[in-house]
Each structure stands twice: as C-alpha cells, then as structure tokens.
C-alpha cells in the first residue's frame, strides 16, 4: 500500500479519494474547502493543512482540479507541489485541461526532477464514486507502469494513450464526439416524434439500427426510454452544460493548434454556449433536447 496525496476534493475528487482509502492506501487530502477535507476524513483519509503538509511523504500526488490555471498554480506556486514533494514522487493530474497545458506542465515539472502524467477521466460523478472511471494516461512507459495499479483502485479501464498530453488528447476528442452525438441524438428524437413516432418506439428501433450510440442507449435525452437518464429527472446534472462547454472549447483550441477541421465541434460549441447564455449552465448537457424541441 502507498502514501498518496490527493488535492482537489470536489464532485469527482471526493469519491476517488474515498476509493483509494477504501483500497487501503494511506491518503492525505487537501482542498481549499474545509468541508471537503472534513468529508475526506470521514471517508478514511487524513486531512492536510496545506499542500506542503499534504505532499511531504507522498509517493504519488494526485490532483483533481477545475482547470489548467488551478493545476499550474498548485504545481508551481511558491507553496506548491514541486516545492515540497519528494523528487521520487509520481505526479498524476486527473483534471481535464488543455493538451498544450498538460505538455507544458510535464516539461516544467520534469525540469525540476519530477515524473508527471496526465490522466483525465471519463465516467462522471457516479463512476468516480463507484470506482469505475475510465482513465486516459499520457506519460512515459515507466511512469504508466508505476501508476496503473493505483488508478485501478479508482477505475475500471486504464489506457496508456502515449506521451505526455496524449491522455488529454484522447479526452478532448472523445468529449467533442459526445457533445456532437448528444445534439444529433436530440435532433433525431425530435424529428421522429414530429413524424409520428413515440420516443419509446424510435428508441426500440434506432437502438438496434445504425444510429445507435452511447448518448442514446445510456443517456437518452428524450424522457422515457432510459429510466436512469437525466431527462427523467428534470435534466438535473449529471454532466453539466458548463462542463461540456469547457470541454468543447478545449477541443476547438486543440483543433486550431494542429489545423484539424472540426466544423461540427464548432457548431456544438455554439449550441452549448447558447444554453450557457440562457442560464442553463448547471443543467445536464442532455437538456439540449429541450432547446431543439423549442421548449426553452
Ligand atoms: P469541482 O469544482 O467539484 O472540484 C474541484 C475542487 O478543487 C473543489 O473542491 C475546489 O475547492 C478545489 N480546488 C480548486 N483550487 C484549489 C487549490 N488551489 N487547492 C486545493 N483545492 C483546490 O470539480 P469536479 O466536478 O470535481 O471536476 C474536477 C475536474 O474533473 C475538472 O477538470 C473536470 O473537467 C473534470 N471532470 C469532471 C467530470 C464531472 O462529471 N464532474 C467528469 C469528468 C471529468
């Protein structure tokens, strides 16, 4: 069992931290929010008073923070990780950030003597709590070999995507596809309904035909066919519009940086920006169904 530092105990980090403690690791937890630290203590971790205190003995330092600027500051500020962690520690950033930011952070940390991997996740809060996340890892073969078992305590599928930043590259392309497919699925259900099919009948047919996709079969944006989907719970997130918009913007920036055409990704970004502007920021991203139906 290992000494693990965990920084960022929000919606995702709290469940991940709890699963590491449950697996028997000695976990020291830090967040800006004292309540989040309290919750981590209740789930088996030890609370830390500062980043320095959190990382001092750690073999692994995991961060799960909102965005790239937070990761940069937690890594490199005067009182940050790289001022206090053991040089032998492996630094694992699970936040969703830009590919370029992940690569910059890895280079900067390597210059200070640290091995860093980007390890963003897919699966959302339910999977974080259940320990069934999918991890997409960018970093060296040796770093991946060191952390694979640890990530296995928080997830079900652990992929080595390649060099630093490749984990974020896989995540950004995947989530762009998800944003587009959610809009496409909503358009298809709306069209079918206007042409006279119930949501249940269209689901029965299309889920066994070539239009089948995750947005339909696991997370159907039309109320009815998939009882666990947010559509049946007033589009309560789930995965919020704000999160999808953030990920689509990351994909747009990444696409521009390598001259990859993403016209549908661009349109999806505009559609989610409209939802955000309309005040639906905190609703589940499948609420796009209501906009397409003209119900908003
Ligand atoms: P969150 O806002 O709930 O949690 C972030 C936590 O980081 C908060 O508790 C905050 O207090 C803490 N924090 C911020 N700055 C800090 C600092 N300087 N020092 C210590 N703690 C600090 O966010 P979340 O939903 O847990 O998401 C975290 C990351 O995971 C994001 O990058 C997000 O894009 C990604 N993600 C989220 C989901 C999801 O469904 N929520 C799914 C996949 C990936």
Tab-separated table of C-alpha atoms and ligand atoms in Angstrom:
chain	number	residue	atom	x	y	z
A	1	UNK	CA	0.000	0.000	0.000
A	2	UNK	CA	1.218	3.514	-0.772
A	3	UNK	CA	1.325	7.020	0.620
A	4	UNK	CA	-0.917	9.115	-1.612
A	5	UNK	CA	-1.535	12.870	-1.556
A	6	UNK	CA	-4.902	13.925	-3.003
A	7	UNK	CA	-5.552	17.595	-3.869
A	8	UNK	CA	-8.984	18.724	-5.116
A	9	UNK	CA	-11.838	17.004	-3.294
A	10	UNK	CA	-14.820	18.241	-5.298
A	11	UNK	CA	-17.563	16.324	-7.100
A	12	UNK	CA	-15.074	13.923	-8.668
A	13	UNK	CA	-12.108	14.016	-6.297
A	14	UNK	CA	-14.108	13.190	-3.161
A	15	UNK	CA	-15.213	9.779	-4.474
A	16	UNK	CA	-11.800	8.993	-5.982
A	17	UNK	CA	-10.078	9.859	-2.694
A	18	UNK	CA	-12.547	7.692	-0.756
A	19	UNK	CA	-11.891	4.715	-3.058
A	20	UNK	CA	-8.120	4.982	-2.530
A	21	UNK	CA	-8.605	4.999	1.245
A	22	UNK	CA	-11.024	2.078	0.939
A	23	UNK	CA	-8.381	0.136	-1.022
A	24	UNK	CA	-6.025	0.506	1.966
A	25	UNK	CA	-3.742	3.336	0.848
A	26	UNK	CA	-2.630	5.966	3.317
A	27	UNK	CA	-4.256	9.052	1.781
A	28	UNK	CA	-3.588	12.638	2.827
A	29	UNK	CA	-6.188	15.017	1.447
A	30	UNK	CA	-6.202	18.756	0.766
A	31	UNK	CA	-8.713	21.214	-0.670
A	32	UNK	CA	-9.345	24.937	-0.274
A	33	UNK	CA	-12.690	23.978	1.246
A	34	UNK	CA	-12.501	22.793	4.891
A	35	UNK	CA	-15.841	20.979	4.429
A	36	UNK	CA	-14.355	18.951	1.569
A	37	UNK	CA	-11.413	17.962	3.798
A	38	UNK	CA	-13.858	17.022	6.564
A	39	UNK	CA	-15.742	14.780	4.139
A	40	UNK	CA	-12.456	13.143	3.040
A	41	UNK	CA	-11.567	12.442	6.686
A	42	UNK	CA	-14.971	10.823	7.154
A	43	UNK	CA	-14.261	8.569	4.174
A	44	UNK	CA	-10.943	7.313	5.552
A	45	UNK	CA	-8.305	9.895	4.527
A	46	UNK	CA	-6.168	12.087	6.781
A	47	UNK	CA	-6.704	15.836	6.460
A	48	UNK	CA	-3.800	18.111	5.454
A	49	UNK	CA	-3.335	21.727	6.491
A	50	UNK	CA	-1.551	22.821	3.325
A	51	UNK	CA	-0.205	21.479	0.060
A	52	UNK	CA	3.226	21.189	1.731
A	53	UNK	CA	1.760	19.068	4.532
A	54	UNK	CA	-0.255	17.018	2.038
A	55	UNK	CA	2.626	16.027	-0.260
A	56	UNK	CA	5.579	15.785	2.166
A	57	UNK	CA	5.636	11.960	2.454
A	58	UNK	CA	3.748	11.085	-0.718
A	59	UNK	CA	4.845	8.502	-3.279
A	60	UNK	CA	2.024	9.636	-5.549
A	61	UNK	CA	0.427	13.097	-5.779
A	62	UNK	CA	-2.990	13.204	-7.426
A	63	UNK	CA	-4.683	16.453	-8.457
A	64	UNK	CA	-8.353	16.757	-9.485
A	65	UNK	CA	-8.877	20.481	-10.057
A	66	UNK	CA	-11.283	22.586	-12.127
A	67	UNK	CA	-8.985	23.830	-14.934
A	68	UNK	CA	-5.427	24.298	-16.191
A	69	UNK	CA	-4.744	27.526	-14.296
A	70	UNK	CA	-5.528	25.787	-10.992
A	71	UNK	CA	-3.242	22.868	-11.849
A	72	UNK	CA	-0.415	25.226	-12.815
A	73	UNK	CA	-0.725	27.173	-9.595
A	74	UNK	CA	-0.998	24.065	-7.369
A	75	UNK	CA	2.102	22.594	-9.070
A	76	UNK	CA	4.361	25.632	-9.339
A	77	UNK	CA	3.365	28.370	-6.865
A	78	UNK	CA	5.849	29.044	-4.108
A	79	UNK	CA	3.942	26.838	-1.671
A	80	UNK	CA	3.003	24.341	-4.391
A	81	UNK	CA	3.677	20.652	-5.003
A	82	UNK	CA	7.059	20.986	-6.715
A	83	UNK	CA	8.440	22.997	-3.785
A	84	UNK	CA	7.616	20.279	-1.273
A	85	UNK	CA	7.141	16.821	-2.787
A	86	UNK	CA	9.847	14.107	-2.794
A	87	UNK	CA	11.640	14.014	-6.149
A	88	UNK	CA	10.772	10.319	-6.333
A	89	UNK	CA	7.029	11.067	-6.215
A	90	UNK	CA	4.966	10.495	-9.364
A	91	UNK	CA	2.626	13.431	-10.032
A	92	UNK	CA	-0.721	12.419	-11.555
A	93	UNK	CA	-3.047	15.138	-12.827
A	94	UNK	CA	-6.577	13.815	-13.380
A	95	UNK	CA	-8.149	17.217	-14.152
A	96	UNK	CA	-9.434	17.932	-17.660
A	97	UNK	CA	-7.117	20.602	-19.087
A	98	UNK	CA	-5.742	21.597	-22.498
A	99	UNK	CA	-3.323	19.242	-24.236
A	100	UNK	CA	-0.821	22.121	-24.520
A	101	UNK	CA	-1.159	22.953	-20.804
A	102	UNK	CA	-0.584	19.300	-19.866
A	103	UNK	CA	2.550	19.165	-22.031
A	104	UNK	CA	3.868	22.480	-20.619
A	105	UNK	CA	3.290	21.295	-17.051
A	106	UNK	CA	5.025	17.957	-17.715
A	107	UNK	CA	8.045	19.719	-19.255
A	108	UNK	CA	8.285	22.270	-16.452
A	109	UNK	CA	7.951	19.597	-13.751
A	110	UNK	CA	10.465	17.310	-15.495
A	111	UNK	CA	12.988	20.164	-15.416
A	112	UNK	CA	12.509	20.178	-11.638
A	113	UNK	CA	13.120	16.418	-11.495
A	114	UNK	CA	9.537	15.095	-11.352
A	115	UNK	CA	7.742	12.465	-13.409
A	116	UNK	CA	4.278	13.729	-14.356
A	117	UNK	CA	1.395	12.007	-16.107
A	118	UNK	CA	-1.859	13.473	-17.371
A	119	UNK	CA	-4.669	11.071	-16.503
A	120	UNK	CA	-8.054	12.657	-17.254
A	121	UNK	CA	-11.127	10.564	-16.664
A	122	UNK	CA	-14.397	9.712	-18.292
A	123	UNK	CA	-17.469	8.484	-16.440
A	124	UNK	CA	-18.701	11.352	-14.263
A	125	UNK	CA	-19.558	11.567	-10.573
A	126	UNK	CA	-21.364	8.211	-10.382
A	127	UNK	CA	-18.314	6.391	-11.796
A	128	UNK	CA	-15.967	8.375	-9.516
A	129	UNK	CA	-17.987	7.209	-6.504
A	130	UNK	CA	-18.289	3.635	-7.759
A	131	UNK	CA	-14.615	3.315	-8.742
A	132	UNK	CA	-15.499	2.583	-12.363
A	133	UNK	CA	-13.853	5.537	-14.145
A	134	UNK	CA	-12.011	5.258	-17.451
A	135	UNK	CA	-8.510	6.773	-17.259
A	136	UNK	CA	-6.646	8.054	-20.348
A	137	UNK	CA	-2.993	8.390	-19.458
A	138	UNK	CA	-0.251	10.414	-21.139
A	139	UNK	CA	3.328	9.891	-19.951
A	140	UNK	CA	6.333	7.594	-20.108
A	141	UNK	CA	6.055	3.799	-20.130
A	142	UNK	CA	7.805	3.597	-16.774
A	143	UNK	CA	5.524	6.171	-15.134
A	144	UNK	CA	2.476	4.373	-16.526
A	145	UNK	CA	3.716	1.040	-15.151
A	146	UNK	CA	4.143	2.672	-11.739
A	147	UNK	CA	0.644	4.155	-11.545
A	148	UNK	CA	-1.541	1.618	-13.367
A	149	UNK	CA	-2.367	-0.355	-10.211
A	150	UNK	CA	-3.175	2.779	-8.232
A	151	UNK	CA	-5.534	4.057	-10.930
A	152	UNK	CA	-7.141	0.611	-10.889
A	153	UNK	CA	-8.366	1.394	-7.365
A	154	UNK	CA	-10.406	4.276	-8.830
A	155	UNK	CA	-11.313	2.986	-12.268
A	156	UNK	CA	-12.200	0.029	-14.431
A	157	UNK	CA	-10.462	0.869	-17.711
A	158	UNK	CA	-6.922	2.254	-17.621
A	159	UNK	CA	-5.478	3.206	-21.034
A	160	UNK	CA	-1.950	4.356	-21.830
A	161	UNK	CA	-2.565	6.841	-24.657
A	162	UNK	CA	1.127	7.632	-25.256
A	163	UNK	CA	3.417	10.560	-24.411
A	164	UNK	CA	2.569	13.491	-22.116
A	165	UNK	CA	-0.603	15.249	-23.231
A	166	UNK	CA	-1.942	12.231	-25.120
A	167	UNK	CA	-4.338	11.441	-22.270
A	168	UNK	CA	-5.843	14.928	-22.648
A	169	UNK	CA	-5.848	14.492	-26.448
A	170	UNK	CA	-7.945	11.319	-26.119
A	171	UNK	CA	-10.254	13.027	-23.624
A	172	UNK	CA	-10.781	16.153	-25.742
A	173	UNK	CA	-11.548	14.187	-28.926
A	174	UNK	CA	-13.874	11.833	-27.011
A	175	UNK	CA	-15.829	14.642	-25.377
A	176	UNK	CA	-16.180	16.562	-28.628
A	177	UNK	CA	-17.722	13.402	-30.075
A	178	UNK	CA	-20.014	13.129	-27.052
A	179	UNK	CA	-21.206	16.750	-27.380
A	180	UNK	CA	-21.941	16.303	-31.075
A	181	UNK	CA	-23.653	12.926	-30.606
A	182	UNK	CA	-25.893	14.293	-27.841
A	183	UNK	CA	-27.109	17.076	-30.131
A	184	UNK	CA	-27.543	14.637	-33.046
A	185	UNK	CA	-29.482	12.200	-30.857
A	186	UNK	CA	-31.763	15.004	-29.662
A	187	UNK	CA	-32.423	16.117	-33.236
A	188	UNK	CA	-33.270	12.553	-34.262
A	189	UNK	CA	-35.740	12.002	-31.396
A	190	UNK	CA	-37.403	15.341	-32.102
A	191	UNK	CA	-37.697	14.577	-35.823
A	192	UNK	CA	-39.074	11.080	-35.196
A	193	UNK	CA	-41.622	12.425	-32.729
A	194	UNK	CA	-42.800	15.155	-35.125
A	195	UNK	CA	-43.173	12.488	-37.811
A	196	UNK	CA	-45.429	10.456	-35.540
A	197	UNK	CA	-43.218	8.031	-33.564
A	198	UNK	CA	-43.174	7.972	-29.762
A	199	UNK	CA	-39.777	8.254	-28.074
A	200	UNK	CA	-40.141	4.632	-26.931
A	201	UNK	CA	-40.867	3.341	-30.442
A	202	UNK	CA	-37.997	5.283	-32.018
A	203	UNK	CA	-35.628	4.097	-29.269
A	204	UNK	CA	-36.696	0.480	-29.767
A	205	UNK	CA	-35.847	0.712	-33.468
A	206	UNK	CA	-32.822	3.041	-33.604
A	207	UNK	CA	-31.042	1.456	-30.634
A	208	UNK	CA	-30.903	-1.718	-32.763
A	209	UNK	CA	-30.142	0.111	-36.014
A	210	UNK	CA	-27.159	2.094	-37.310
A	211	UNK	CA	-27.978	5.288	-35.390
A	212	UNK	CA	-27.249	3.571	-32.070
A	213	UNK	CA	-24.782	5.423	-29.820
A	214	UNK	CA	-23.972	5.954	-26.110
A	215	UNK	CA	-25.938	9.227	-25.989
A	216	UNK	CA	-28.994	7.230	-26.977
A	217	UNK	CA	-28.663	3.912	-25.168
A	218	UNK	CA	-27.053	5.016	-21.879
A	219	UNK	CA	-28.100	8.650	-21.565
A	220	UNK	CA	-31.161	9.151	-23.753
A	221	UNK	CA	-32.025	12.886	-23.924
A	222	UNK	CA	-35.715	12.145	-24.547
A	223	UNK	CA	-37.628	11.281	-21.363
A	224	UNK	CA	-38.862	7.699	-21.170
A	225	UNK	CA	-36.692	5.075	-22.862
A	226	UNK	CA	-33.714	5.069	-20.439
A	227	UNK	CA	-35.140	5.481	-16.907
A	228	UNK	CA	-31.779	6.450	-15.319
A	229	UNK	CA	-31.037	9.290	-17.768
A	230	UNK	CA	-31.233	12.921	-16.500
A	231	UNK	CA	-34.101	13.562	-18.961
A	232	UNK	CA	-36.340	11.751	-16.440
A	233	UNK	CA	-35.172	13.940	-13.584
A	234	UNK	CA	-35.744	17.465	-14.948
A	235	UNK	CA	-32.308	17.333	-16.631
A	236	UNK	CA	-30.527	17.521	-13.283
A	237	UNK	CA	-26.754	17.131	-13.859
A	238	UNK	CA	-25.053	14.637	-14.326
A	239	UNK	CA	-22.603	16.293	-16.570
A	240	UNK	CA	-23.378	19.988	-16.618
A	241	UNK	CA	-23.697	22.272	-19.659
A	242	UNK	CA	-20.768	24.294	-18.230
A	243	UNK	CA	-18.540	21.206	-18.213
A	244	UNK	CA	-19.460	20.241	-21.760
A	245	UNK	CA	-18.890	23.815	-22.940
A	246	UNK	CA	-15.465	23.837	-21.263
A	247	UNK	CA	-14.521	20.560	-22.973
A	248	UNK	CA	-15.801	21.693	-26.386
A	249	UNK	CA	-13.760	24.898	-26.130
A	250	UNK	CA	-10.669	22.846	-25.246
A	251	UNK	CA	-11.331	20.717	-28.350
A	252	UNK	CA	-11.704	23.836	-30.532
A	253	UNK	CA	-8.407	25.256	-29.265
A	254	UNK	CA	-6.697	21.889	-29.730
A	255	UNK	CA	-8.106	21.565	-33.262
A	256	UNK	CA	-6.846	25.023	-34.225
A	257	UNK	CA	-3.391	24.264	-32.816
A	258	UNK	CA	-2.924	21.327	-35.219
A	259	UNK	CA	-5.093	22.595	-38.099
A	260	UNK	CA	-7.724	19.835	-37.704
A	261	UNK	CA	-11.125	20.690	-39.204
A	262	UNK	CA	-13.917	20.374	-36.614
A	263	UNK	CA	-16.971	22.088	-38.147
A	264	UNK	CA	-19.472	20.041	-36.129
A	265	UNK	CA	-17.391	20.537	-32.987
A	266	UNK	CA	-17.575	24.280	-33.643
A	267	UNK	CA	-21.339	24.185	-34.074
A	268	UNK	CA	-21.708	22.095	-30.925
A	269	UNK	CA	-19.651	24.707	-29.046
A	270	UNK	CA	-22.004	27.455	-30.269
A	271	UNK	CA	-25.087	25.451	-29.265
A	272	UNK	CA	-23.742	24.807	-25.744
A	273	UNK	CA	-22.674	28.462	-25.496
A	274	UNK	CA	-26.311	29.424	-26.237
A	275	UNK	CA	-27.522	27.087	-23.470
A	276	UNK	CA	-24.988	28.599	-21.089
A	277	UNK	CA	-26.060	32.144	-22.048
A	278	UNK	CA	-29.688	31.157	-21.469
A	279	UNK	CA	-28.851	30.339	-17.848
A	280	UNK	CA	-28.861	26.547	-18.188
A	281	UNK	CA	-25.223	26.370	-17.081
A	282	UNK	CA	-25.873	23.917	-14.234
A	283	UNK	CA	-28.374	21.688	-16.055
A	284	UNK	CA	-27.322	18.360	-17.525
A	285	UNK	CA	-25.891	18.679	-21.048
A	286	UNK	CA	-28.708	16.497	-22.430
A	287	UNK	CA	-31.023	19.491	-21.807
A	288	UNK	CA	-30.144	20.413	-25.407
A	289	UNK	CA	-33.145	18.171	-26.222
A	290	UNK	CA	-35.479	20.808	-24.756
A	291	UNK	CA	-33.853	23.564	-26.802
A	292	UNK	CA	-34.227	21.548	-30.008
A	293	UNK	CA	-37.892	20.874	-29.180
A	294	UNK	CA	-38.370	24.634	-28.701
A	295	UNK	CA	-39.374	24.168	-25.086
A	296	UNK	CA	-36.899	26.692	-23.640
B	1	LIG	P1	-15.267	20.617	-8.596
B	1	LIG	O1	-15.308	22.085	-8.853
B	1	LIG	O2	-16.433	19.939	-7.948
B	1	LIG	O3	-13.977	20.279	-7.667
B	1	LIG	C1	-12.744	20.937	-7.765
B	1	LIG	C2	-12.173	21.050	-6.346
B	1	LIG	O4	-10.881	21.643	-6.442
B	1	LIG	C3	-13.006	21.939	-5.421
B	1	LIG	O5	-13.319	21.224	-4.234
B	1	LIG	C4	-12.104	23.133	-5.142
B	1	LIG	O6	-12.255	23.671	-3.834
B	1	LIG	C5	-10.733	22.502	-5.325
B	1	LIG	N1	-9.664	23.464	-5.598
B	1	LIG	C6	-9.657	24.477	-6.503
B	1	LIG	N2	-8.488	25.143	-6.443
B	1	LIG	C7	-7.745	24.543	-5.482
B	1	LIG	C8	-6.460	24.787	-4.950
B	1	LIG	N3	-5.696	25.798	-5.380
B	1	LIG	N4	-6.005	23.998	-3.951
B	1	LIG	C9	-6.775	22.964	-3.492
B	1	LIG	N5	-8.021	22.689	-3.957
B	1	LIG	C10	-8.498	23.480	-4.940
B	1	LIG	O7	-14.912	19.945	-9.995
B	1	LIG	P2	-15.160	18.413	-10.434
B	1	LIG	O8	-16.531	18.265	-10.979
B	1	LIG	O9	-14.698	17.531	-9.326
B	1	LIG	O10	-14.165	18.321	-11.675
B	1	LIG	C11	-12.758	18.250	-11.496
B	1	LIG	C12	-12.116	18.006	-12.849
B	1	LIG	O11	-12.614	16.780	-13.390
B	1	LIG	C13	-12.408	19.096	-13.881
B	1	LIG	O12	-11.235	19.340	-14.607
B	1	LIG	C14	-13.500	18.477	-14.749
B	1	LIG	O13	-13.484	18.993	-16.059
B	1	LIG	C15	-13.116	17.011	-14.705
B	1	LIG	N6	-14.233	16.078	-14.930
B	1	LIG	C16	-15.432	16.270	-14.322
B	1	LIG	C17	-16.466	15.376	-14.544
B	1	LIG	C18	-17.801	15.563	-13.874
B	1	LIG	O14	-18.763	14.892	-14.255
B	1	LIG	N7	-17.916	16.436	-12.866
B	1	LIG	C19	-16.285	14.264	-15.381
B	1	LIG	C20	-15.034	14.055	-15.959
B	1	LIG	C21	-14.009	14.973	-15.728
